[in-house]
């Protein structure tokens, strides 16, 4: 194919891509046409709506009458809204479990990397729930975690008493977190296994010859050598906690009982469904955006620091 | 040394027991769901957990026909196929221009597309919904295709740009790249050369589109995709678990099939995302 193109005009190599300036106006104009669809989609459906939403958040717009500028009223409003505050508390509890979300797949990844019997099979099985929709996972666990469901049956067989995992406001959030962790830890597992494959075997052998214990080699050699990957996984997991819980909440608990499993992203959905105060919903959206922007800043810092090594 | 080796081996063998139990916890829900789907409603009430002795497919046909899952299935297939094709075409074109061609504003455009990763649909829910109404894209399958393309695009553009940037430059130096044949270069060189990355993105985007519920809930109203249909089924039939289980099996089957066939590409795609970060 390359040859047929060159055969047409041997002088044409003078205009080759490696020589930026000589492409000519025509090529440059056409290059814009190639990025235009991508740029237009992103600008029309994400960036302009973001600015628009920011504007809404400073108005009393009710979906009908003309919006009026109200300054920070919506933000003051959400700061005093018990449902919003509950959603923030729930989010903080979720974020506090981050060490488990990293530690569990990390330990499993190291074990699989070190050749635990059946490692390949474990990897495939652990990752499997991650390809399923959170709707599927939520619908299944909604049945398994019922008072008369499989999980309580198992607990009773072990001599514990049954718990209404999803109907009780003190256990619903933890059930939601545990199900999401169960469903998605395979993703971090794969990321860690990929990272571990870059750790040099010689270094590990040398450590062993020095008589280092298994746990010592993990702590002093393996984990520091994949630190950038761990940081990456931590940021990706945190972003997931802020923006990938909707489907599971929607099907597993619908935010209840009460407000016990409402997270900000679900609250935005509830507010948008009411349709009568887009300004208020947008204010909550902007708080979520600020958290996303903060995470992105951390991610960029991690990436640029690792690029310096 | 030998002693250390055998001791380590023994530790790994012992640790594989809790790992196997954890693996069982991932397998059990699959067993439970298939098993429940094969029971009659009465059979399930009488014995919820035991292995079915008299499998029936009545739940599958009921879910497929009466509960309109066949209609939702068609919607999901149309929307997923449409969005994945659109994503691959748009991302490959953009990746080609951003990685190979030189034009003013190239960096800014690339950064703009990447920065939009910070704007998930929840952050723009209200104005995005109004944009869709304004463009007359609400409650239409083309509208949902466009919405998926817009929200799943940045990673695809990033990966295609990174992939094309690593190809040897001689490939393009030989080809005359000027305005007249840019489209031919893209079609005859860039698309075939990009195949490994396009396959990975095709599979990952299929998972994202098929599994989505939030964007679909927002954009479609009278119609439903499969996942929204399953969520509704969950609400309507809390007591008819066999019917719900059959619906779940039908909705998950295509993804399970894709996972079994393309496991390697999925695993590689996630590893690339991590290492390239």
PDB file of N, CA and C in Angstrom, chain A residues 9-100:
ATOM      1  N   UNK A   9       3.993   9.619  -7.279  1.00  0.00           N
ATOM      2  CA  UNK A   9       4.724  10.876  -7.451  1.00  0.00           C
ATOM      3  C   UNK A   9       5.968  10.843  -6.562  1.00  0.00           C
ATOM      4  N   UNK A  10       7.098  10.708  -7.188  1.00  0.00           N
ATOM      5  CA  UNK A  10       8.315  10.519  -6.386  1.00  0.00           C
ATOM      6  C   UNK A  10       8.701  11.811  -5.674  1.00  0.00           C
ATOM      7  N   UNK A  11       8.304  12.948  -6.194  1.00  0.00           N
ATOM      8  CA  UNK A  11       8.644  14.215  -5.539  1.00  0.00           C
ATOM      9  C   UNK A  11       7.910  14.376  -4.209  1.00  0.00           C
ATOM     10  N   UNK A  12       6.867  13.581  -4.102  1.00  0.00           N
ATOM     11  CA  UNK A  12       5.978  13.786  -2.974  1.00  0.00           C
ATOM     12  C   UNK A  12       6.666  13.581  -1.630  1.00  0.00           C
ATOM     13  N   UNK A  13       7.741  12.792  -1.594  1.00  0.00           N
ATOM     14  CA  UNK A  13       8.413  12.563  -0.314  1.00  0.00           C
ATOM     15  C   UNK A  13       8.847  13.869   0.319  1.00  0.00           C
ATOM     16  N   UNK A  14       9.051  14.878  -0.520  1.00  0.00           N
ATOM     17  CA  UNK A  14       9.452  16.182   0.025  1.00  0.00           C
ATOM     18  C   UNK A  14       8.391  16.723   0.969  1.00  0.00           C
ATOM     19  N   UNK A  15       7.175  16.254   0.774  1.00  0.00           N
ATOM     20  CA  UNK A  15       6.089  16.753   1.620  1.00  0.00           C
ATOM     21  C   UNK A  15       5.782  15.796   2.778  1.00  0.00           C
ATOM     22  N   UNK A  16       6.721  14.897   3.024  1.00  0.00           N
ATOM     23  CA  UNK A  16       6.433  13.838   3.991  1.00  0.00           C
ATOM     24  C   UNK A  16       6.172  14.392   5.382  1.00  0.00           C
ATOM     25  N   UNK A  17       5.567  13.589   6.160  1.00  0.00           N
ATOM     26  CA  UNK A  17       5.155  14.006   7.496  1.00  0.00           C
ATOM     27  C   UNK A  17       6.287  14.433   8.382  1.00  0.00           C
ATOM     28  N   UNK A  18       7.459  13.824   8.211  1.00  0.00           N
ATOM     29  CA  UNK A  18       8.547  14.118   9.130  1.00  0.00           C
ATOM     30  C   UNK A  18       8.990  15.570   8.973  1.00  0.00           C
ATOM     31  N   UNK A  19       8.571  16.206   7.891  1.00  0.00           N
ATOM     32  CA  UNK A  19       8.918  17.610   7.717  1.00  0.00           C
ATOM     33  C   UNK A  19       7.674  18.450   7.942  1.00  0.00           C
ATOM     34  N   UNK A  20       7.526  18.901   9.129  1.00  0.00           N
ATOM     35  CA  UNK A  20       6.267  19.488   9.562  1.00  0.00           C
ATOM     36  C   UNK A  20       5.802  20.656   8.689  1.00  0.00           C
ATOM     37  N   UNK A  21       6.705  21.577   8.396  1.00  0.00           N
ATOM     38  CA  UNK A  21       6.300  22.830   7.774  1.00  0.00           C
ATOM     39  C   UNK A  21       5.821  22.641   6.336  1.00  0.00           C
ATOM     40  N   UNK A  22       6.296  21.570   5.668  1.00  0.00           N
ATOM     41  CA  UNK A  22       6.073  21.478   4.237  1.00  0.00           C
ATOM     42  C   UNK A  22       4.754  20.791   3.883  1.00  0.00           C
ATOM     43  N   UNK A  23       3.969  20.484   4.855  1.00  0.00           N
ATOM     44  CA  UNK A  23       2.719  19.774   4.587  1.00  0.00           C
ATOM     45  C   UNK A  23       1.731  20.584   3.752  1.00  0.00           C
ATOM     46  N   UNK A  24       1.866  21.896   3.800  1.00  0.00           N
ATOM     47  CA  UNK A  24       0.989  22.730   3.000  1.00  0.00           C
ATOM     48  C   UNK A  24      -0.314  23.025   3.727  1.00  0.00           C
ATOM     49  N   UNK A  25      -0.940  24.071   3.324  1.00  0.00           N
ATOM     50  CA  UNK A  25      -2.165  24.500   3.983  1.00  0.00           C
ATOM     51  C   UNK A  25      -3.289  23.488   3.856  1.00  0.00           C
ATOM     52  N   UNK A  26      -3.324  22.874   2.683  1.00  0.00           N
ATOM     53  CA  UNK A  26      -4.389  21.938   2.424  1.00  0.00           C
ATOM     54  C   UNK A  26      -4.362  20.782   3.433  1.00  0.00           C
ATOM     55  N   UNK A  27      -3.169  20.209   3.626  1.00  0.00           N
ATOM     56  CA  UNK A  27      -3.029  19.078   4.563  1.00  0.00           C
ATOM     57  C   UNK A  27      -3.387  19.529   5.967  1.00  0.00           C
ATOM     58  N   UNK A  28      -2.961  20.748   6.334  1.00  0.00           N
ATOM     59  CA  UNK A  28      -3.222  21.215   7.688  1.00  0.00           C
ATOM     60  C   UNK A  28      -4.719  21.386   7.917  1.00  0.00           C
ATOM     61  N   UNK A  29      -5.379  21.950   6.893  1.00  0.00           N
ATOM     62  CA  UNK A  29      -6.802  22.142   7.037  1.00  0.00           C
ATOM     63  C   UNK A  29      -7.519  20.789   7.169  1.00  0.00           C
ATOM     64  N   UNK A  30      -7.050  19.820   6.388  1.00  0.00           N
ATOM     65  CA  UNK A  30      -7.685  18.509   6.434  1.00  0.00           C
ATOM     66  C   UNK A  30      -7.405  17.795   7.753  1.00  0.00           C
ATOM     67  N   UNK A  31      -6.247  18.075   8.341  1.00  0.00           N
ATOM     68  CA  UNK A  31      -5.925  17.476   9.638  1.00  0.00           C
ATOM     69  C   UNK A  31      -6.968  17.880  10.666  1.00  0.00           C
ATOM     70  N   UNK A  32      -7.423  19.144  10.592  1.00  0.00           N
ATOM     71  CA  UNK A  32      -8.462  19.587  11.516  1.00  0.00           C
ATOM     72  C   UNK A  32      -9.734  18.777  11.338  1.00  0.00           C
ATOM     73  N   UNK A  33     -10.028  18.450  10.056  1.00  0.00           N
ATOM     74  CA  UNK A  33     -11.237  17.655   9.814  1.00  0.00           C
ATOM     75  C   UNK A  33     -11.151  16.293  10.495  1.00  0.00           C
ATOM     76  N   UNK A  34      -9.926  15.789  10.645  1.00  0.00           N
ATOM     77  CA  UNK A  34      -9.773  14.465  11.276  1.00  0.00           C
ATOM     78  C   UNK A  34      -9.977  14.515  12.785  1.00  0.00           C
ATOM     79  N   UNK A  35      -9.618  15.621  13.422  1.00  0.00           N
ATOM     80  CA  UNK A  35      -9.836  15.697  14.875  1.00  0.00           C
ATOM     81  C   UNK A  35     -11.186  16.313  15.213  1.00  0.00           C
ATOM     82  N   UNK A  36     -11.818  16.916  14.195  1.00  0.00           N
ATOM     83  CA  UNK A  36     -13.059  17.625  14.473  1.00  0.00           C
ATOM     84  C   UNK A  36     -14.142  16.766  15.128  1.00  0.00           C
ATOM     85  N   UNK A  37     -14.433  15.550  14.604  1.00  0.00           N
ATOM     86  CA  UNK A  37     -15.508  14.774  15.250  1.00  0.00           C
ATOM     87  C   UNK A  37     -15.244  14.536  16.737  1.00  0.00           C
ATOM     88  N   UNK A  38     -14.022  14.139  17.071  1.00  0.00           N
ATOM     89  CA  UNK A  38     -13.692  13.862  18.469  1.00  0.00           C
ATOM     90  C   UNK A  38     -13.821  15.134  19.303  1.00  0.00           C
ATOM     91  N   UNK A  39     -13.244  16.216  18.795  1.00  0.00           N
ATOM     92  CA  UNK A  39     -13.265  17.466  19.551  1.00  0.00           C
ATOM     93  C   UNK A  39     -14.704  17.966  19.725  1.00  0.00           C
ATOM     94  N   UNK A  40     -15.490  17.899  18.638  1.00  0.00           N
ATOM     95  CA  UNK A  40     -16.859  18.398  18.704  1.00  0.00           C
ATOM     96  C   UNK A  40     -17.672  17.621  19.737  1.00  0.00           C
ATOM     97  N   UNK A  41     -17.547  16.293  19.743  1.00  0.00           N
ATOM     98  CA  UNK A  41     -18.311  15.474  20.688  1.00  0.00           C
ATOM     99  C   UNK A  41     -17.975  15.861  22.123  1.00  0.00           C
ATOM    100  N   UNK A  42     -16.673  15.994  22.384  1.00  0.00           N
ATOM    101  CA  UNK A  42     -16.225  16.277  23.750  1.00  0.00           C
ATOM    102  C   UNK A  42     -16.667  17.679  24.176  1.00  0.00           C
ATOM    103  N   UNK A  43     -16.558  18.634  23.256  1.00  0.00           N
ATOM    104  CA  UNK A  43     -16.908  20.023  23.591  1.00  0.00           C
ATOM    105  C   UNK A  43     -18.427  20.168  23.771  1.00  0.00           C
ATOM    106  N   UNK A  44     -19.195  19.610  22.822  1.00  0.00           N
ATOM    107  CA  UNK A  44     -20.649  19.818  22.856  1.00  0.00           C
ATOM    108  C   UNK A  44     -21.300  19.093  24.040  1.00  0.00           C
ATOM    109  N   UNK A  45     -20.827  17.850  24.320  1.00  0.00           N
ATOM    110  CA  UNK A  45     -21.540  17.057  25.319  1.00  0.00           C
ATOM    111  C   UNK A  45     -20.881  17.066  26.695  1.00  0.00           C
ATOM    112  N   UNK A  46     -19.680  17.603  26.820  1.00  0.00           N
ATOM    113  CA  UNK A  46     -19.040  17.577  28.135  1.00  0.00           C
ATOM    114  C   UNK A  46     -18.540  18.940  28.581  1.00  0.00           C
ATOM    115  N   UNK A  47     -17.805  19.628  27.730  1.00  0.00           N
ATOM    116  CA  UNK A  47     -17.179  20.863  28.207  1.00  0.00           C
ATOM    117  C   UNK A  47     -18.191  22.011  28.276  1.00  0.00           C
ATOM    118  N   UNK A  48     -18.985  22.202  27.210  1.00  0.00           N
ATOM    119  CA  UNK A  48     -20.009  23.247  27.275  1.00  0.00           C
ATOM    120  C   UNK A  48     -21.017  22.944  28.390  1.00  0.00           C
ATOM    121  N   UNK A  49     -21.519  21.688  28.510  1.00  0.00           N
ATOM    122  CA  UNK A  49     -22.412  21.408  29.649  1.00  0.00           C
ATOM    123  C   UNK A  49     -21.776  21.703  31.004  1.00  0.00           C
ATOM    124  N   UNK A  50     -20.459  21.484  31.119  1.00  0.00           N
ATOM    125  CA  UNK A  50     -19.801  21.785  32.400  1.00  0.00           C
ATOM    126  C   UNK A  50     -19.915  23.270  32.724  1.00  0.00           C
ATOM    127  N   UNK A  51     -19.612  24.103  31.705  1.00  0.00           N
ATOM    128  CA  UNK A  51     -19.672  25.555  31.916  1.00  0.00           C
ATOM    129  C   UNK A  51     -21.125  25.986  32.179  1.00  0.00           C
ATOM    130  N   UNK A  52     -22.015  25.418  31.408  1.00  0.00           N
ATOM    131  CA  UNK A  52     -23.448  25.676  31.552  1.00  0.00           C
ATOM    132  C   UNK A  52     -23.916  25.306  32.973  1.00  0.00           C
ATOM    133  N   UNK A  53     -23.487  24.140  33.433  1.00  0.00           N
ATOM    134  CA  UNK A  53     -23.853  23.680  34.774  1.00  0.00           C
ATOM    135  C   UNK A  53     -23.296  24.593  35.848  1.00  0.00           C
ATOM    136  N   UNK A  54     -22.065  25.065  35.622  1.00  0.00           N
ATOM    137  CA  UNK A  54     -21.458  26.004  36.574  1.00  0.00           C
ATOM    138  C   UNK A  54     -22.331  27.259  36.658  1.00  0.00           C
ATOM    139  N   UNK A  55     -22.780  27.723  35.497  1.00  0.00           N
ATOM    140  CA  UNK A  55     -23.672  28.884  35.457  1.00  0.00           C
ATOM    141  C   UNK A  55     -24.971  28.627  36.217  1.00  0.00           C
ATOM    142  N   UNK A  56     -25.623  27.493  35.929  1.00  0.00           N
ATOM    143  CA  UNK A  56     -26.842  27.100  36.638  1.00  0.00           C
ATOM    144  C   UNK A  56     -26.673  27.161  38.151  1.00  0.00           C
ATOM    145  N   UNK A  57     -25.492  26.714  38.601  1.00  0.00           N
ATOM    146  CA  UNK A  57     -25.316  26.524  40.041  1.00  0.00           C
ATOM    147  C   UNK A  57     -25.358  27.848  40.796  1.00  0.00           C
ATOM    148  N   UNK A  58     -25.260  28.968  40.055  1.00  0.00           N
ATOM    149  CA  UNK A  58     -25.352  30.278  40.706  1.00  0.00           C
ATOM    150  C   UNK A  58     -26.720  30.931  40.478  1.00  0.00           C
ATOM    151  N   UNK A  59     -27.686  30.139  39.977  1.00  0.00           N
ATOM    152  CA  UNK A  59     -29.013  30.722  39.732  1.00  0.00           C
ATOM    153  C   UNK A  59     -30.096  29.951  40.488  1.00  0.00           C
ATOM    154  N   UNK A  60     -31.305  30.546  40.499  1.00  0.00           N
ATOM    155  CA  UNK A  60     -32.429  29.881  41.154  1.00  0.00           C
ATOM    156  C   UNK A  60     -33.300  29.188  40.104  1.00  0.00           C
ATOM    157  N   UNK A  61     -32.743  28.912  38.928  1.00  0.00           N
ATOM    158  CA  UNK A  61     -33.480  28.328  37.815  1.00  0.00           C
ATOM    159  C   UNK A  61     -34.322  27.139  38.304  1.00  0.00           C
ATOM    160  N   UNK A  62     -35.623  27.153  37.921  1.00  0.00           N
ATOM    161  CA  UNK A  62     -36.517  26.083  38.365  1.00  0.00           C
ATOM    162  C   UNK A  62     -37.010  25.250  37.185  1.00  0.00           C
ATOM    163  N   UNK A  63     -36.432  25.445  36.015  1.00  0.00           N
ATOM    164  CA  UNK A  63     -36.832  24.671  34.853  1.00  0.00           C
ATOM    165  C   UNK A  63     -37.926  25.347  34.055  1.00  0.00           C
ATOM    166  N   UNK A  64     -38.549  26.383  34.613  1.00  0.00           N
ATOM    167  CA  UNK A  64     -39.649  27.060  33.923  1.00  0.00           C
ATOM    168  C   UNK A  64     -39.323  28.539  33.711  1.00  0.00           C
ATOM    169  N   UNK A  65     -39.355  29.307  34.795  1.00  0.00           N
ATOM    170  CA  UNK A  65     -39.179  30.758  34.661  1.00  0.00           C
ATOM    171  C   UNK A  65     -37.704  31.097  34.415  1.00  0.00           C
ATOM    172  N   UNK A  66     -37.471  32.341  34.021  1.00  0.00           N
ATOM    173  CA  UNK A  66     -36.118  32.767  33.674  1.00  0.00           C
ATOM    174  C   UNK A  66     -35.197  32.674  34.898  1.00  0.00           C
ATOM    175  N   UNK A  67     -33.980  32.165  34.708  1.00  0.00           N
ATOM    176  CA  UNK A  67     -33.061  32.036  35.841  1.00  0.00           C
ATOM    177  C   UNK A  67     -32.634  33.408  36.382  1.00  0.00           C
ATOM    178  N   UNK A  68     -32.470  33.462  37.682  1.00  0.00           N
ATOM    179  CA  UNK A  68     -32.036  34.688  38.343  1.00  0.00           C
ATOM    180  C   UNK A  68     -30.759  34.379  39.108  1.00  0.00           C
ATOM    181  N   UNK A  69     -29.798  35.320  39.043  1.00  0.00           N
ATOM    182  CA  UNK A  69     -28.527  35.102  39.719  1.00  0.00           C
ATOM    183  C   UNK A  69     -28.722  35.157  41.238  1.00  0.00           C
ATOM    184  N   UNK A  70     -28.278  34.119  41.950  1.00  0.00           N
ATOM    185  CA  UNK A  70     -28.457  34.124  43.407  1.00  0.00           C
ATOM    186  C   UNK A  70     -27.133  33.927  44.148  1.00  0.00           C
ATOM    187  N   UNK A  71     -26.033  34.135  43.432  1.00  0.00           N
ATOM    188  CA  UNK A  71     -24.733  33.991  44.078  1.00  0.00           C
ATOM    189  C   UNK A  71     -24.516  32.587  44.602  1.00  0.00           C
ATOM    190  N   UNK A  72     -24.087  32.503  45.844  1.00  0.00           N
ATOM    191  CA  UNK A  72     -23.712  31.203  46.402  1.00  0.00           C
ATOM    192  C   UNK A  72     -24.878  30.489  47.105  1.00  0.00           C
ATOM    193  N   UNK A  73     -26.095  31.002  46.916  1.00  0.00           N
ATOM    194  CA  UNK A  73     -27.244  30.445  47.645  1.00  0.00           C
ATOM    195  C   UNK A  73     -27.354  28.922  47.535  1.00  0.00           C
ATOM    196  N   UNK A  74     -27.179  28.399  46.306  1.00  0.00           N
ATOM    197  CA  UNK A  74     -27.293  26.947  46.139  1.00  0.00           C
ATOM    198  C   UNK A  74     -26.222  26.203  46.945  1.00  0.00           C
ATOM    199  N   UNK A  75     -25.020  26.782  46.968  1.00  0.00           N
ATOM    200  CA  UNK A  75     -23.936  26.118  47.703  1.00  0.00           C
ATOM    201  C   UNK A  75     -24.193  26.178  49.206  1.00  0.00           C
ATOM    202  N   UNK A  76     -24.714  27.316  49.647  1.00  0.00           N
ATOM    203  CA  UNK A  76     -25.075  27.427  51.066  1.00  0.00           C
ATOM    204  C   UNK A  76     -26.202  26.440  51.375  1.00  0.00           C
ATOM    205  N   UNK A  77     -27.125  26.320  50.409  1.00  0.00           N
ATOM    206  CA  UNK A  77     -28.248  25.392  50.557  1.00  0.00           C
ATOM    207  C   UNK A  77     -27.776  23.956  50.714  1.00  0.00           C
ATOM    208  N   UNK A  78     -26.882  23.501  49.854  1.00  0.00           N
ATOM    209  CA  UNK A  78     -26.449  22.102  49.972  1.00  0.00           C
ATOM    210  C   UNK A  78     -25.624  21.899  51.241  1.00  0.00           C
ATOM    211  N   UNK A  79     -24.916  22.930  51.667  1.00  0.00           N
ATOM    212  CA  UNK A  79     -24.117  22.780  52.884  1.00  0.00           C
ATOM    213  C   UNK A  79     -25.003  22.570  54.107  1.00  0.00           C
ATOM    214  N   UNK A  80     -26.286  22.973  54.002  1.00  0.00           N
ATOM    215  CA  UNK A  80     -27.220  22.772  55.109  1.00  0.00           C
ATOM    216  C   UNK A  80     -28.216  21.659  54.841  1.00  0.00           C
ATOM    217  N   UNK A  81     -28.029  20.955  53.710  1.00  0.00           N
ATOM    218  CA  UNK A  81     -28.974  19.897  53.333  1.00  0.00           C
ATOM    219  C   UNK A  81     -28.534  18.581  53.978  1.00  0.00           C
ATOM    220  N   UNK A  82     -29.352  18.057  54.923  1.00  0.00           N
ATOM    221  CA  UNK A  82     -28.928  16.835  55.624  1.00  0.00           C
ATOM    222  C   UNK A  82     -28.689  15.652  54.677  1.00  0.00           C
ATOM    223  N   UNK A  83     -29.455  15.591  53.572  1.00  0.00           N
ATOM    224  CA  UNK A  83     -29.257  14.476  52.644  1.00  0.00           C
ATOM    225  C   UNK A  83     -27.888  14.577  51.969  1.00  0.00           C
ATOM    226  N   UNK A  84     -27.541  15.803  51.545  1.00  0.00           N
ATOM    227  CA  UNK A  84     -26.227  15.990  50.925  1.00  0.00           C
ATOM    228  C   UNK A  84     -25.105  15.680  51.920  1.00  0.00           C
ATOM    229  N   UNK A  85     -25.274  16.155  53.158  1.00  0.00           N
ATOM    230  CA  UNK A  85     -24.245  15.897  54.163  1.00  0.00           C
ATOM    231  C   UNK A  85     -24.116  14.396  54.437  1.00  0.00           C
ATOM    232  N   UNK A  86     -25.279  13.709  54.485  1.00  0.00           N
ATOM    233  CA  UNK A  86     -25.237  12.251  54.649  1.00  0.00           C
ATOM    234  C   UNK A  86     -24.476  11.597  53.501  1.00  0.00           C
ATOM    235  N   UNK A  87     -24.726  12.091  52.272  1.00  0.00           N
ATOM    236  CA  UNK A  87     -24.045  11.489  51.121  1.00  0.00           C
ATOM    237  C   UNK A  87     -22.535  11.713  51.207  1.00  0.00           C
ATOM    238  N   UNK A  88     -22.134  12.874  51.765  1.00  0.00           N
ATOM    239  CA  UNK A  88     -20.698  13.138  51.931  1.00  0.00           C
ATOM    240  C   UNK A  88     -20.099  12.208  52.981  1.00  0.00           C
ATOM    241  N   UNK A  89     -20.832  12.003  54.079  1.00  0.00           N
ATOM    242  CA  UNK A  89     -20.339  11.103  55.127  1.00  0.00           C
ATOM    243  C   UNK A  89     -20.189   9.686  54.559  1.00  0.00           C
ATOM    244  N   UNK A  90     -21.239   9.244  53.812  1.00  0.00           N
ATOM    245  CA  UNK A  90     -21.159   7.916  53.198  1.00  0.00           C
ATOM    246  C   UNK A  90     -19.939   7.810  52.286  1.00  0.00           C
ATOM    247  N   UNK A  91     -19.691   8.904  51.538  1.00  0.00           N
ATOM    248  CA  UNK A  91     -18.552   8.888  50.628  1.00  0.00           C
ATOM    249  C   UNK A  91     -17.236   8.798  51.398  1.00  0.00           C
ATOM    250  N   UNK A  92     -17.165   9.525  52.527  1.00  0.00           N
ATOM    251  CA  UNK A  92     -15.932   9.477  53.322  1.00  0.00           C
ATOM    252  C   UNK A  92     -15.703   8.073  53.882  1.00  0.00           C
ATOM    253  N   UNK A  93     -16.789   7.420  54.312  1.00  0.00           N
ATOM    254  CA  UNK A  93     -16.651   6.041  54.808  1.00  0.00           C
ATOM    255  C   UNK A  93     -16.130   5.146  53.682  1.00  0.00           C
ATOM    256  N   UNK A  94     -16.723   5.321  52.489  1.00  0.00           N
ATOM    257  CA  UNK A  94     -16.262   4.546  51.338  1.00  0.00           C
ATOM    258  C   UNK A  94     -14.788   4.805  51.058  1.00  0.00           C
ATOM    259  N   UNK A  95     -14.391   6.085  51.051  1.00  0.00           N
ATOM    260  CA  UNK A  95     -12.993   6.420  50.754  1.00  0.00           C
ATOM    261  C   UNK A  95     -12.054   5.846  51.819  1.00  0.00           C
ATOM    262  N   UNK A  96     -12.534   5.767  53.062  1.00  0.00           N
ATOM    263  CA  UNK A  96     -11.687   5.259  54.144  1.00  0.00           C
ATOM    264  C   UNK A  96     -11.349   3.784  53.951  1.00  0.00           C
ATOM    265  N   UNK A  97     -12.123   3.086  53.107  1.00  0.00           N
ATOM    266  CA  UNK A  97     -11.833   1.663  52.901  1.00  0.00           C
ATOM    267  C   UNK A  97     -10.798   1.454  51.791  1.00  0.00           C
ATOM    268  N   UNK A  98     -10.276   2.544  51.226  1.00  0.00           N
ATOM    269  CA  UNK A  98      -9.321   2.429  50.119  1.00  0.00           C
ATOM    270  C   UNK A  98      -8.168   1.443  50.380  1.00  0.00           C
ATOM    271  N   UNK A  99      -7.578   1.458  51.603  1.00  0.00           N
ATOM    272  CA  UNK A  99      -6.465   0.510  51.828  1.00  0.00           C
ATOM    273  C   UNK A  99      -6.843  -0.944  51.537  1.00  0.00           C
ATOM    274  N   UNK A 100      -8.109  -1.328  51.837  1.00  0.00           N
ATOM    275  CA  UNK A 100      -8.517  -2.707  51.537  1.00  0.00           C
ATOM    276  C   UNK A 100      -8.583  -2.913  50.019  1.00  0.00           C
TER     277      UNK A 100
END
